[in-house]
Each structure stands twice: as structure tokens, then as C-alpha cells.
Amino acid sequence: MATHLLSLADFSREHLTGLIASGLRLKADTKGGKRHTELAGKILGMIFEKPSTRTRVSFEAAMYGLGGQVIYLSGRDTQLARNEPLKDMARVMARYVNGLVVRTYGQEVVEELARYSSVPVINALTDRHHPCQVLSDIMTIIEKKGPVEELHVAWVGDGNNMANSFIQAASVIGFSLTLACPAGYEPDPEILAAARNIARRPITVTNDPAEAVAQADVVNADVWASMGQEEEQTARLRVFRPFQVNASLLAQAKPDAIVLHCLPAHREEEITNEVLEGPQCVAFDQAENKMHIHKAILAALLS
Ligand code: CP
Ligand code: NVA
């Protein structure tokens, strides 16, 4: 049976830390000029119903970097746009390709594709989760700061797909996490409750950004309005203003704290230009690591 990657809660600690270790190894290999051919002869299908720069290009580069090939489809170019059932799409695509990377709106879409697909389905962002991104974020944290289990991670902003995946990562891998979100924009209570059930370190939600970053080794920012929430943008700008990651908030974290942003960033909204371009921000190394972790994911699931 195919192993799918739909959310980080579907995996064990050993599995996730193994993927990160493999991402770090593949990165070192790539930097050392070593060529990989693990996925020679394999084809990856990618179906994206939302825009993407990093995730699309890093998955494509990862697949080519492992010797494989890619077929990219924007959702509107497929019969999905004309309501072909997902279960038919999944069974047909699985006859042509060895794995499917999907970016869409509902988590139920990737779940339905996975139910009917005999090849692995990988979630490249839904409204509910962004698991591959958070794996590359943890890889970046480990690379910069050492064992993540010993660190305190802060999330400042929306309780969105990224926040949900961070909560699952914190519970499965075992690091301490505080999320500061405006009232009414906290993360999904079911995801939080399930995560707390298995967590070995505290996962805390507050409405106070200063409380979240106090003693933080890592400060995370993300957009205030995610893809699909464009019409809420103006209202959110007002509500989220106190949650901006700026120099004065960052000064309340540990002096050697690093700042993560999965990008794209809206400068002077969720993060100031000063912080994004400043010495503590590792967003561009984080973006690079997407390609290395995607290699690890593809090698593990498609081999
Ligand atoms: N971080 C991220 O997923 O970026 P893209 O939307 O450009 O893929
Ligand atoms: N939360 C953001 C992440 C973008 C990579 C969104 O869903 O738009």
C-alpha cells in the first residue's frame, strides 16, 4: 500500500526525524557535487490548484535532482475544473505516474485522492496543513540551532495551515511551541487537542505576542491572509497589526533567536523589511531547504 504524506500527525517521531536527517544528508551531497539517481525512470505528477513559486520549483528540482521526471498540471487545465470526480482522477493518474504532489483548498481533497490512489499522494499545502514546508522549517532550525527538542519555538500571527502543521510537528517530534494569535484566529481546536494528547513538551496558545516570543529560540511569521482569504485581507490588516514581527518584538526573544518565514512575505505587514532582511532571519536558507527535504520525501515515498 502506498504511504501518503497528508499531515505530519500521520507519521512517527522516527519517521519525521529520519526524513530531516536524510534532507540534511542530501543537502551535503548536493553541495559536494554528488549526483543522485534513486528515482531514475520514475515520474512525479503535480496538480496545483493554488499559485506557488517555491513548492512547485523545489519539488520539480528535487525530482530531477534524483534522476526522475515531472508532469505539472495546474488544476484548471485538468478535468477537475469540470468536476471530474476525485476518485476517478486518482485512479487514472496512478496508472501514469509514481507519485502525486497536490496543492489545493480542502484537506478532504488530498484525503479523497489518497483513498483511491495506488501511488503516494503528498500534500503540498491545503487550507488545513502545509506539512512539507514545516519539515523544511524544522530542518532549518536543526541546522542553525541544533536539537529542536531543546528549543522553544514561537509562532506569531494566524492560526492557519502552517500553524496547524507546526503544532503537529511539535507534538510528534517533541519541542516546546507557543502560538500567539488574535482572538478568533487561534489554530484548529481539534488539531490542538489531539497534539496535546501526545505532546511531551508544552504547546501553548496565547493572544499576547510578547508572551510567545519571551525566551524563544525561533520566531515564525507567516502572511495574515492566506491563499483563498483575499477578500478578508483588509479586515485582517487591522486585527493582526499588533502581531507584526518587528525589531521591538524580536528584542523580547533570546538575543540569538532566528526568524523564519515560509515566504512569500508581505513586508511591513506580518514582518518588517528590517527583520526580514536582518541578520537573524533565515528565510532564504529555509526556502533552499525545501528542495533538500523534498528530495528526502520523494526518495522515501517513491523508491
Ligand atoms: N512557502 C511556500 O509554500 O511558497 P510557495 O507558495 O511559493 O510554494
Ligand atoms: N499560509 C500561507 C502559506 C503560503 C506558503 C497560505 O496558505 O497562503
PDB file of C-alpha atoms and ligand atoms in Angstrom:
ATOM      1  CA  MET A   1       0.000   0.000   0.000  1.00  0.00           C
ATOM      2  CA  ALA A   2       1.254   3.490  -0.844  1.00  0.00           C
ATOM      3  CA  THR A   3       2.420   5.731   2.019  1.00  0.00           C
ATOM      4  CA  HIS A   4       0.852   9.165   1.683  1.00  0.00           C
ATOM      5  CA  LEU A   5       2.032  12.411   3.307  1.00  0.00           C
ATOM      6  CA  LEU A   6      -1.147  14.336   4.080  1.00  0.00           C
ATOM      7  CA  SER A   7      -0.351  15.700   7.539  1.00  0.00           C
ATOM      8  CA  LEU A   8       2.548  15.351   9.977  1.00  0.00           C
ATOM      9  CA  ALA A   9       0.301  13.582  12.509  1.00  0.00           C
ATOM     10  CA  ASP A  10       0.284  10.516  10.225  1.00  0.00           C
ATOM     11  CA  PHE A  11       3.975   9.846  10.974  1.00  0.00           C
ATOM     12  CA  SER A  12       6.057   8.711  13.925  1.00  0.00           C
ATOM     13  CA  ARG A  13       8.857  10.700  15.504  1.00  0.00           C
ATOM     14  CA  GLU A  14      11.414   8.295  13.969  1.00  0.00           C
ATOM     15  CA  HIS A  15       9.890   8.777  10.537  1.00  0.00           C
ATOM     16  CA  LEU A  16       9.954  12.592  10.674  1.00  0.00           C
ATOM     17  CA  THR A  17      13.427  12.862  12.184  1.00  0.00           C
ATOM     18  CA  GLY A  18      14.620  10.285   9.629  1.00  0.00           C
ATOM     19  CA  LEU A  19      13.293  12.441   6.770  1.00  0.00           C
ATOM     20  CA  ILE A  20      15.032  15.510   8.206  1.00  0.00           C
ATOM     21  CA  ALA A  21      18.320  13.619   8.661  1.00  0.00           C
ATOM     22  CA  SER A  22      18.029  12.419   5.090  1.00  0.00           C
ATOM     23  CA  GLY A  23      17.309  16.003   3.906  1.00  0.00           C
ATOM     24  CA  LEU A  24      20.490  17.190   5.643  1.00  0.00           C
ATOM     25  CA  ARG A  25      22.486  14.342   4.083  1.00  0.00           C
ATOM     26  CA  LEU A  26      21.116  15.036   0.600  1.00  0.00           C
ATOM     27  CA  LYS A  27      21.929  18.729   1.018  1.00  0.00           C
ATOM     28  CA  ALA A  28      25.543  17.913   1.944  1.00  0.00           C
ATOM     29  CA  ASP A  29      25.755  15.532  -1.046  1.00  0.00           C
ATOM     30  CA  THR A  30      24.388  18.189  -3.406  1.00  0.00           C
ATOM     31  CA  LYS A  31      26.843  20.796  -2.080  1.00  0.00           C
ATOM     32  CA  GLY A  32      29.629  18.227  -2.539  1.00  0.00           C
ATOM     33  CA  GLY A  33      28.674  17.755  -6.184  1.00  0.00           C
ATOM     34  CA  LYS A  34      27.344  14.199  -5.753  1.00  0.00           C
ATOM     35  CA  ARG A  35      24.683  13.179  -8.262  1.00  0.00           C
ATOM     36  CA  HIS A  36      21.686  11.058  -7.285  1.00  0.00           C
ATOM     37  CA  THR A  37      19.763   8.624  -9.455  1.00  0.00           C
ATOM     38  CA  GLU A  38      17.458   6.930  -6.911  1.00  0.00           C
ATOM     39  CA  LEU A  39      14.324   7.895  -8.835  1.00  0.00           C
ATOM     40  CA  ALA A  40      15.619   7.322 -12.383  1.00  0.00           C
ATOM     41  CA  GLY A  41      12.778   6.060 -14.542  1.00  0.00           C
ATOM     42  CA  LYS A  42      10.097   7.427 -12.158  1.00  0.00           C
ATOM     43  CA  ILE A  43       7.593  10.145 -12.968  1.00  0.00           C
ATOM     44  CA  LEU A  44       6.075  12.588 -10.499  1.00  0.00           C
ATOM     45  CA  GLY A  45       2.659  14.155 -11.226  1.00  0.00           C
ATOM     46  CA  MET A  46       1.947  17.558  -9.707  1.00  0.00           C
ATOM     47  CA  ILE A  47      -1.550  19.084  -9.539  1.00  0.00           C
ATOM     48  CA  PHE A  48      -1.689  22.661  -8.204  1.00  0.00           C
ATOM     49  CA  GLU A  49      -4.995  24.471  -7.704  1.00  0.00           C
ATOM     50  CA  LYS A  50      -3.312  27.468  -5.998  1.00  0.00           C
ATOM     51  CA  PRO A  51      -0.278  29.519  -7.063  1.00  0.00           C
ATOM     52  CA  SER A  52       3.224  28.509  -5.977  1.00  0.00           C
ATOM     53  CA  THR A  53       6.794  29.560  -6.600  1.00  0.00           C
ATOM     54  CA  ARG A  54       8.886  27.694  -4.033  1.00  0.00           C
ATOM     55  CA  THR A  55       6.940  24.478  -3.556  1.00  0.00           C
ATOM     56  CA  ARG A  56       6.457  23.853  -7.244  1.00  0.00           C
ATOM     57  CA  VAL A  57      10.008  24.618  -8.321  1.00  0.00           C
ATOM     58  CA  SER A  58      11.642  22.874  -5.337  1.00  0.00           C
ATOM     59  CA  PHE A  59       9.619  19.681  -5.889  1.00  0.00           C
ATOM     60  CA  GLU A  60      10.426  19.740  -9.610  1.00  0.00           C
ATOM     61  CA  ALA A  61      14.123  20.427  -8.945  1.00  0.00           C
ATOM     62  CA  ALA A  62      14.152  17.693  -6.277  1.00  0.00           C
ATOM     63  CA  MET A  63      12.632  15.125  -8.640  1.00  0.00           C
ATOM     64  CA  TYR A  64      15.045  15.983 -11.462  1.00  0.00           C
ATOM     65  CA  GLY A  65      17.881  16.002  -8.914  1.00  0.00           C
ATOM     66  CA  LEU A  66      17.062  12.369  -8.082  1.00  0.00           C
ATOM     67  CA  GLY A  67      17.042  11.384 -11.741  1.00  0.00           C
ATOM     68  CA  GLY A  68      13.241  11.395 -12.160  1.00  0.00           C
ATOM     69  CA  GLN A  69      10.871  13.405 -14.329  1.00  0.00           C
ATOM     70  CA  VAL A  70       7.859  15.616 -13.650  1.00  0.00           C
ATOM     71  CA  ILE A  71       4.478  16.337 -15.208  1.00  0.00           C
ATOM     72  CA  TYR A  72       2.971  19.583 -13.834  1.00  0.00           C
ATOM     73  CA  LEU A  73      -0.732  20.356 -14.191  1.00  0.00           C
ATOM     74  CA  SER A  74      -2.499  23.453 -12.996  1.00  0.00           C
ATOM     75  CA  GLY A  75      -5.885  22.449 -11.600  1.00  0.00           C
ATOM     76  CA  ARG A  76      -7.771  24.485 -14.172  1.00  0.00           C
ATOM     77  CA  ASP A  77      -6.133  22.579 -17.039  1.00  0.00           C
ATOM     78  CA  THR A  78      -7.482  19.246 -15.826  1.00  0.00           C
ATOM     79  CA  GLN A  79     -10.970  17.776 -15.935  1.00  0.00           C
ATOM     80  CA  LEU A  80     -11.164  18.537 -12.172  1.00  0.00           C
ATOM     81  CA  ALA A  81     -12.127  22.028 -13.310  1.00  0.00           C
ATOM     82  CA  ARG A  82     -15.160  20.418 -14.979  1.00  0.00           C
ATOM     83  CA  ASN A  83     -15.983  18.353 -11.899  1.00  0.00           C
ATOM     84  CA  GLU A  84     -14.490  15.013 -12.797  1.00  0.00           C
ATOM     85  CA  PRO A  85     -14.712  13.024  -9.543  1.00  0.00           C
ATOM     86  CA  LEU A  86     -11.504  12.959  -7.497  1.00  0.00           C
ATOM     87  CA  LYS A  87     -11.712   9.176  -7.195  1.00  0.00           C
ATOM     88  CA  ASP A  88     -11.544   8.868 -10.992  1.00  0.00           C
ATOM     89  CA  MET A  89      -8.698  11.373 -11.243  1.00  0.00           C
ATOM     90  CA  ALA A  90      -6.722   9.475  -8.585  1.00  0.00           C
ATOM     91  CA  ARG A  91      -7.136   6.081 -10.227  1.00  0.00           C
ATOM     92  CA  VAL A  92      -6.252   7.392 -13.692  1.00  0.00           C
ATOM     93  CA  MET A  93      -3.204   9.414 -12.597  1.00  0.00           C
ATOM     94  CA  ALA A  94      -1.867   6.434 -10.628  1.00  0.00           C
ATOM     95  CA  ARG A  95      -1.689   4.490 -13.931  1.00  0.00           C
ATOM     96  CA  TYR A  96       0.705   7.104 -15.373  1.00  0.00           C
ATOM     97  CA  VAL A  97       2.870   8.405 -12.538  1.00  0.00           C
ATOM     98  CA  ASN A  98       4.701   7.052  -9.484  1.00  0.00           C
ATOM     99  CA  GLY A  99       3.595   9.766  -7.073  1.00  0.00           C
ATOM    100  CA  LEU A 100       1.307  12.781  -6.872  1.00  0.00           C
ATOM    101  CA  VAL A 101       2.087  16.145  -5.269  1.00  0.00           C
ATOM    102  CA  VAL A 102      -1.088  18.165  -4.739  1.00  0.00           C
ATOM    103  CA  ARG A 103      -1.761  21.782  -3.682  1.00  0.00           C
ATOM    104  CA  THR A 104      -5.427  22.535  -3.168  1.00  0.00           C
ATOM    105  CA  TYR A 105      -8.036  24.094  -0.866  1.00  0.00           C
ATOM    106  CA  GLY A 106      -9.749  21.381   1.185  1.00  0.00           C
ATOM    107  CA  GLN A 107      -7.817  18.771   3.140  1.00  0.00           C
ATOM    108  CA  GLU A 108     -10.622  16.403   2.128  1.00  0.00           C
ATOM    109  CA  VAL A 109      -9.394  16.688  -1.495  1.00  0.00           C
ATOM    110  CA  VAL A 110      -5.969  15.200  -0.731  1.00  0.00           C
ATOM    111  CA  GLU A 111      -7.618  12.643   1.564  1.00  0.00           C
ATOM    112  CA  GLU A 112     -10.011  11.532  -1.195  1.00  0.00           C
ATOM    113  CA  LEU A 113      -7.184  11.355  -3.770  1.00  0.00           C
ATOM    114  CA  ALA A 114      -5.115   9.293  -1.317  1.00  0.00           C
ATOM    115  CA  ARG A 115      -8.027   6.932  -0.641  1.00  0.00           C
ATOM    116  CA  TYR A 116      -8.192   5.996  -4.333  1.00  0.00           C
ATOM    117  CA  SER A 117      -4.576   6.394  -5.415  1.00  0.00           C
ATOM    118  CA  SER A 118      -2.280   3.376  -5.521  1.00  0.00           C
ATOM    119  CA  VAL A 119       0.720   5.745  -5.627  1.00  0.00           C
ATOM    120  CA  PRO A 120       1.785   8.127  -2.807  1.00  0.00           C
ATOM    121  CA  VAL A 121      -0.110  11.421  -2.513  1.00  0.00           C
ATOM    122  CA  ILE A 122       1.906  14.284  -0.990  1.00  0.00           C
ATOM    123  CA  ASN A 123       0.206  17.376   0.427  1.00  0.00           C
ATOM    124  CA  ALA A 124       1.906  20.499  -0.976  1.00  0.00           C
ATOM    125  CA  LEU A 125      -0.458  22.806   1.010  1.00  0.00           C
ATOM    126  CA  THR A 126      -4.134  22.765   1.796  1.00  0.00           C
ATOM    127  CA  ASP A 127      -6.186  25.260   3.820  1.00  0.00           C
ATOM    128  CA  ARG A 128      -5.538  22.979   6.816  1.00  0.00           C
ATOM    129  CA  HIS A 129      -1.906  21.841   6.573  1.00  0.00           C
ATOM    130  CA  HIS A 130       1.462  22.587   4.931  1.00  0.00           C
ATOM    131  CA  PRO A 131       3.424  19.554   6.155  1.00  0.00           C
ATOM    132  CA  CYS A 132       6.353  19.559   3.710  1.00  0.00           C
ATOM    133  CA  GLN A 133       7.030  23.241   4.429  1.00  0.00           C
ATOM    134  CA  VAL A 134       7.141  22.640   8.174  1.00  0.00           C
ATOM    135  CA  LEU A 135       9.539  19.710   7.689  1.00  0.00           C
ATOM    136  CA  SER A 136      11.947  22.020   5.863  1.00  0.00           C
ATOM    137  CA  ASP A 137      11.445  24.600   8.618  1.00  0.00           C
ATOM    138  CA  ILE A 138      12.409  22.068  11.317  1.00  0.00           C
ATOM    139  CA  MET A 139      15.377  21.006   9.166  1.00  0.00           C
ATOM    140  CA  THR A 140      16.439  24.678   9.057  1.00  0.00           C
ATOM    141  CA  ILE A 141      16.010  25.063  12.823  1.00  0.00           C
ATOM    142  CA  ILE A 142      18.159  21.972  13.486  1.00  0.00           C
ATOM    143  CA  GLU A 143      20.786  23.147  11.011  1.00  0.00           C
ATOM    144  CA  LYS A 144      21.033  26.583  12.626  1.00  0.00           C
ATOM    145  CA  LYS A 145      20.432  25.830  16.310  1.00  0.00           C
ATOM    146  CA  GLY A 146      20.945  22.106  16.994  1.00  0.00           C
ATOM    147  CA  PRO A 147      18.491  19.604  18.533  1.00  0.00           C
ATOM    148  CA  VAL A 148      14.989  21.092  18.246  1.00  0.00           C
ATOM    149  CA  GLU A 149      13.815  19.190  21.351  1.00  0.00           C
ATOM    150  CA  GLU A 150      15.867  21.612  23.450  1.00  0.00           C
ATOM    151  CA  LEU A 151      14.467  24.759  21.837  1.00  0.00           C
ATOM    152  CA  HIS A 152      11.459  26.973  22.339  1.00  0.00           C
ATOM    153  CA  VAL A 153       9.642  27.876  19.129  1.00  0.00           C
ATOM    154  CA  ALA A 154       7.226  30.815  18.810  1.00  0.00           C
ATOM    155  CA  TRP A 155       4.538  31.266  16.174  1.00  0.00           C
ATOM    156  CA  VAL A 156       3.217  34.817  15.789  1.00  0.00           C
ATOM    157  CA  GLY A 157       0.146  35.531  13.659  1.00  0.00           C
ATOM    158  CA  ASP A 158      -2.634  33.494  12.130  1.00  0.00           C
ATOM    159  CA  GLY A 159      -3.654  30.056  13.433  1.00  0.00           C
ATOM    160  CA  ASN A 160      -3.528  28.849   9.825  1.00  0.00           C
ATOM    161  CA  ASN A 161      -2.343  25.806   7.832  1.00  0.00           C
ATOM    162  CA  MET A 162       1.288  26.470   8.799  1.00  0.00           C
ATOM    163  CA  ALA A 163       0.360  26.849  12.484  1.00  0.00           C
ATOM    164  CA  ASN A 164      -1.567  23.550  12.384  1.00  0.00           C
ATOM    165  CA  SER A 165       1.406  21.730  10.857  1.00  0.00           C
ATOM    166  CA  PHE A 166       3.776  23.304  13.412  1.00  0.00           C
ATOM    167  CA  ILE A 167       1.505  22.084  16.213  1.00  0.00           C
ATOM    168  CA  GLN A 168       1.615  18.551  14.814  1.00  0.00           C
ATOM    169  CA  ALA A 169       5.404  18.732  14.384  1.00  0.00           C
ATOM    170  CA  ALA A 170       5.811  19.948  17.979  1.00  0.00           C
ATOM    171  CA  SER A 171       3.721  17.080  19.309  1.00  0.00           C
ATOM    172  CA  VAL A 172       5.257  14.295  17.194  1.00  0.00           C
ATOM    173  CA  ILE A 173       8.897  15.437  17.304  1.00  0.00           C
ATOM    174  CA  GLY A 174       8.648  16.877  20.814  1.00  0.00           C
ATOM    175  CA  PHE A 175       9.575  20.561  21.091  1.00  0.00           C
ATOM    176  CA  SER A 176       8.018  23.394  23.028  1.00  0.00           C
ATOM    177  CA  LEU A 177       5.789  25.732  20.999  1.00  0.00           C
ATOM    178  CA  THR A 178       3.844  28.875  21.860  1.00  0.00           C
ATOM    179  CA  LEU A 179       1.475  30.392  19.335  1.00  0.00           C
ATOM    180  CA  ALA A 180       0.292  33.997  19.643  1.00  0.00           C
ATOM    181  CA  CYS A 181      -2.822  34.635  17.552  1.00  0.00           C
ATOM    182  CA  PRO A 182      -5.503  37.312  17.692  1.00  0.00           C
ATOM    183  CA  ALA A 183      -8.718  36.238  19.457  1.00  0.00           C
ATOM    184  CA  GLY A 184     -10.859  34.382  16.936  1.00  0.00           C
ATOM    185  CA  TYR A 185      -7.837  33.408  14.797  1.00  0.00           C
ATOM    186  CA  GLU A 186      -6.444  30.658  17.008  1.00  0.00           C
ATOM    187  CA  PRO A 187      -5.488  27.291  15.475  1.00  0.00           C
ATOM    188  CA  ASP A 188      -7.959  24.471  14.950  1.00  0.00           C
ATOM    189  CA  PRO A 189      -9.055  23.249  18.435  1.00  0.00           C
ATOM    190  CA  GLU A 190      -9.276  19.604  17.323  1.00  0.00           C
ATOM    191  CA  ILE A 191      -5.738  19.617  15.941  1.00  0.00           C
ATOM    192  CA  LEU A 192      -4.542  21.297  19.129  1.00  0.00           C
ATOM    193  CA  ALA A 193      -6.311  18.822  21.428  1.00  0.00           C
ATOM    194  CA  ALA A 194      -5.029  15.796  19.503  1.00  0.00           C
ATOM    195  CA  ALA A 195      -1.494  17.205  19.519  1.00  0.00           C
ATOM    196  CA  ARG A 196      -1.548  17.968  23.252  1.00  0.00           C
ATOM    197  CA  ASN A 197      -2.656  14.385  23.910  1.00  0.00           C
ATOM    198  CA  ILE A 198       0.666  13.015  22.673  1.00  0.00           C
ATOM    199  CA  ALA A 199       2.970  16.026  23.247  1.00  0.00           C
ATOM    200  CA  ARG A 200       5.962  15.661  25.564  1.00  0.00           C
ATOM    201  CA  ARG A 201       6.607  19.418  25.667  1.00  0.00           C
ATOM    202  CA  PRO A 202       4.087  22.251  26.210  1.00  0.00           C
ATOM    203  CA  ILE A 203       2.064  23.582  23.268  1.00  0.00           C
ATOM    204  CA  THR A 204       0.584  26.902  24.375  1.00  0.00           C
ATOM    205  CA  VAL A 205      -1.783  29.350  22.689  1.00  0.00           C
ATOM    206  CA  THR A 206      -1.946  32.987  23.776  1.00  0.00           C
ATOM    207  CA  ASN A 207      -3.297  36.265  22.409  1.00  0.00           C
ATOM    208  CA  ASP A 208      -0.110  38.067  23.506  1.00  0.00           C
ATOM    209  CA  PRO A 209       2.823  38.138  21.030  1.00  0.00           C
ATOM    210  CA  ALA A 210       5.277  39.233  23.765  1.00  0.00           C
ATOM    211  CA  GLU A 211       4.390  36.149  25.815  1.00  0.00           C
ATOM    212  CA  ALA A 212       5.013  33.880  22.806  1.00  0.00           C
ATOM    213  CA  VAL A 213       8.447  35.253  21.965  1.00  0.00           C
ATOM    214  CA  ALA A 214       9.740  35.507  25.559  1.00  0.00           C
ATOM    215  CA  GLN A 215      12.645  33.027  25.777  1.00  0.00           C
ATOM    216  CA  ALA A 216      12.075  31.947  22.154  1.00  0.00           C
ATOM    217  CA  ASP A 217      14.957  30.480  20.152  1.00  0.00           C
ATOM    218  CA  VAL A 218      12.902  30.607  16.962  1.00  0.00           C
ATOM    219  CA  VAL A 219      10.279  33.161  15.883  1.00  0.00           C
ATOM    220  CA  ASN A 220       7.971  32.264  12.994  1.00  0.00           C
ATOM    221  CA  ALA A 221       5.953  34.662  10.857  1.00  0.00           C
ATOM    222  CA  ASP A 222       3.514  33.985   8.015  1.00  0.00           C
ATOM    223  CA  VAL A 223       1.046  36.035   5.974  1.00  0.00           C
ATOM    224  CA  TRP A 224      -2.056  37.361   7.744  1.00  0.00           C
ATOM    225  CA  ALA A 225      -4.382  36.369   4.877  1.00  0.00           C
ATOM    226  CA  SER A 226      -3.632  33.012   3.273  1.00  0.00           C
ATOM    227  CA  MET A 227      -4.415  31.997  -0.297  1.00  0.00           C
ATOM    228  CA  GLY A 228      -8.196  31.856  -0.623  1.00  0.00           C
ATOM    229  CA  GLN A 229      -8.742  34.570   2.048  1.00  0.00           C
ATOM    230  CA  GLU A 230      -8.057  37.537  -0.223  1.00  0.00           C
ATOM    231  CA  GLU A 231     -11.407  39.191   0.494  1.00  0.00           C
ATOM    232  CA  GLU A 232     -10.605  39.201   4.244  1.00  0.00           C
ATOM    233  CA  GLN A 233      -7.283  40.982   3.657  1.00  0.00           C
ATOM    234  CA  THR A 234      -8.398  44.491   4.713  1.00  0.00           C
ATOM    235  CA  ALA A 235     -10.200  43.378   7.869  1.00  0.00           C
ATOM    236  CA  ARG A 236      -7.264  41.145   8.830  1.00  0.00           C
ATOM    237  CA  LEU A 237      -4.763  44.013   8.412  1.00  0.00           C
ATOM    238  CA  ARG A 238      -6.446  45.803  11.321  1.00  0.00           C
ATOM    239  CA  VAL A 239      -6.823  42.773  13.606  1.00  0.00           C
ATOM    240  CA  PHE A 240      -3.298  41.440  13.072  1.00  0.00           C
ATOM    241  CA  ARG A 241      -1.372  44.738  13.346  1.00  0.00           C
ATOM    242  CA  PRO A 242      -0.177  44.046  16.957  1.00  0.00           C
ATOM    243  CA  PHE A 243       1.172  40.678  15.725  1.00  0.00           C
ATOM    244  CA  GLN A 244       3.795  42.134  13.393  1.00  0.00           C
ATOM    245  CA  VAL A 245       7.250  40.572  13.771  1.00  0.00           C
ATOM    246  CA  ASN A 246       9.324  43.728  14.069  1.00  0.00           C
ATOM    247  CA  ALA A 247      12.552  44.772  15.814  1.00  0.00           C
ATOM    248  CA  SER A 248      10.863  45.604  19.116  1.00  0.00           C
ATOM    249  CA  LEU A 249       9.067  42.225  19.301  1.00  0.00           C
ATOM    250  CA  LEU A 250      12.228  40.376  18.262  1.00  0.00           C
ATOM    251  CA  ALA A 251      14.178  42.191  21.008  1.00  0.00           C
ATOM    252  CA  GLN A 252      11.990  40.299  23.508  1.00  0.00           C
ATOM    253  CA  ALA A 253      13.150  36.889  22.209  1.00  0.00           C
ATOM    254  CA  LYS A 254      16.553  35.382  23.063  1.00  0.00           C
ATOM    255  CA  PRO A 255      19.355  37.557  21.615  1.00  0.00           C
ATOM    256  CA  ASP A 256      20.443  34.732  19.291  1.00  0.00           C
ATOM    257  CA  ALA A 257      16.908  33.821  18.176  1.00  0.00           C
ATOM    258  CA  ILE A 258      16.396  33.097  14.484  1.00  0.00           C
ATOM    259  CA  VAL A 259      13.410  34.273  12.455  1.00  0.00           C
ATOM    260  CA  LEU A 260      11.629  32.006   9.991  1.00  0.00           C
ATOM    261  CA  HIS A 261       9.160  32.966   7.279  1.00  0.00           C
ATOM    262  CA  CYS A 262       7.980  30.386   4.751  1.00  0.00           C
ATOM    263  CA  LEU A 263       7.531  33.179   2.144  1.00  0.00           C
ATOM    264  CA  PRO A 264       6.026  34.875   0.232  1.00  0.00           C
ATOM    265  CA  ALA A 265       6.339  37.746   2.730  1.00  0.00           C
ATOM    266  CA  HIS A 266       4.348  40.958   2.854  1.00  0.00           C
ATOM    267  CA  ARG A 267       6.878  43.478   4.117  1.00  0.00           C
ATOM    268  CA  GLU A 268       5.576  45.920   6.749  1.00  0.00           C
ATOM    269  CA  GLU A 269       2.557  43.680   7.333  1.00  0.00           C
ATOM    270  CA  GLU A 270       3.370  40.428   9.201  1.00  0.00           C
ATOM    271  CA  ILE A 271       7.120  41.178   9.164  1.00  0.00           C
ATOM    272  CA  THR A 272       9.112  44.373   8.743  1.00  0.00           C
ATOM    273  CA  ASN A 273      11.640  44.735   5.953  1.00  0.00           C
ATOM    274  CA  GLU A 274      14.243  45.362   8.678  1.00  0.00           C
ATOM    275  CA  VAL A 275      13.658  41.965  10.298  1.00  0.00           C
ATOM    276  CA  LEU A 276      13.218  40.031   7.035  1.00  0.00           C
ATOM    277  CA  GLU A 277      16.474  41.418   5.666  1.00  0.00           C
ATOM    278  CA  GLY A 278      18.189  41.404   9.070  1.00  0.00           C
ATOM    279  CA  PRO A 279      20.918  39.068  10.392  1.00  0.00           C
ATOM    280  CA  GLN A 280      18.569  36.915  12.478  1.00  0.00           C
ATOM    281  CA  CYS A 281      16.298  35.969   9.571  1.00  0.00           C
ATOM    282  CA  VAL A 282      17.000  32.666   7.796  1.00  0.00           C
ATOM    283  CA  ALA A 283      14.062  32.711   5.357  1.00  0.00           C
ATOM    284  CA  PHE A 284      16.181  32.181   2.246  1.00  0.00           C
ATOM    285  CA  ASP A 285      18.110  29.222   3.673  1.00  0.00           C
ATOM    286  CA  GLN A 286      14.705  27.911   4.743  1.00  0.00           C
ATOM    287  CA  ALA A 287      13.457  28.295   1.147  1.00  0.00           C
ATOM    288  CA  GLU A 288      16.517  26.406  -0.147  1.00  0.00           C
ATOM    289  CA  ASN A 289      15.913  23.595   2.325  1.00  0.00           C
ATOM    290  CA  LYS A 290      12.518  22.930   0.760  1.00  0.00           C
ATOM    291  CA  MET A 291      14.327  21.360  -2.187  1.00  0.00           C
ATOM    292  CA  HIS A 292      16.513  19.142   0.012  1.00  0.00           C
ATOM    293  CA  ILE A 293      13.651  17.953   2.212  1.00  0.00           C
ATOM    294  CA  HIS A 294      11.514  17.336  -0.883  1.00  0.00           C
ATOM    295  CA  LYS A 295      14.280  15.087  -2.196  1.00  0.00           C
ATOM    296  CA  ALA A 296      14.184  13.187   1.101  1.00  0.00           C
ATOM    297  CA  ILE A 297      10.379  12.881   0.950  1.00  0.00           C
ATOM    298  CA  LEU A 298      10.327  11.747  -2.684  1.00  0.00           C
ATOM    299  CA  ALA A 299      13.176   9.261  -2.164  1.00  0.00           C
ATOM    300  CA  ALA A 300      11.401   7.780   0.869  1.00  0.00           C
ATOM    301  CA  LEU A 301       7.915   7.567  -0.625  1.00  0.00           C
ATOM    302  CA  LEU A 302       8.561   6.808  -4.309  1.00  0.00           C
ATOM    303  CA  SER A 303      11.504   4.409  -4.121  1.00  0.00           C
TER     304      SER A 303
HETATM  305  N1   CP B   1       6.393  28.612   1.104  1.00  0.00           N
HETATM  306  C1   CP B   1       5.661  28.230   0.041  1.00  0.00           C
HETATM  307  O1   CP B   1       4.922  27.228   0.076  1.00  0.00           O
HETATM  308  O2   CP B   1       5.792  29.043  -1.041  1.00  0.00           O
HETATM  309  P1   CP B   1       5.042  28.908  -2.439  1.00  0.00           P
HETATM  310  O3   CP B   1       3.594  29.311  -2.192  1.00  0.00           O
HETATM  311  O4   CP B   1       5.755  29.856  -3.349  1.00  0.00           O
HETATM  312  O5   CP B   1       5.118  27.491  -2.898  1.00  0.00           O
HETATM  313  N1  NVA B   2      -0.406  30.353   4.997  1.00  0.00           N
HETATM  314  C1  NVA B   2       0.049  30.649   3.660  1.00  0.00           C
HETATM  315  C2  NVA B   2       1.276  29.868   3.334  1.00  0.00           C
HETATM  316  C3  NVA B   2       1.845  30.172   1.979  1.00  0.00           C
HETATM  317  C4  NVA B   2       3.030  29.319   1.635  1.00  0.00           C
HETATM  318  C5  NVA B   2      -1.059  30.351   2.661  1.00  0.00           C
HETATM  319  O1  NVA B   2      -1.738  29.336   2.794  1.00  0.00           O
HETATM  320  O2  NVA B   2      -1.245  31.152   1.728  1.00  0.00           O
END
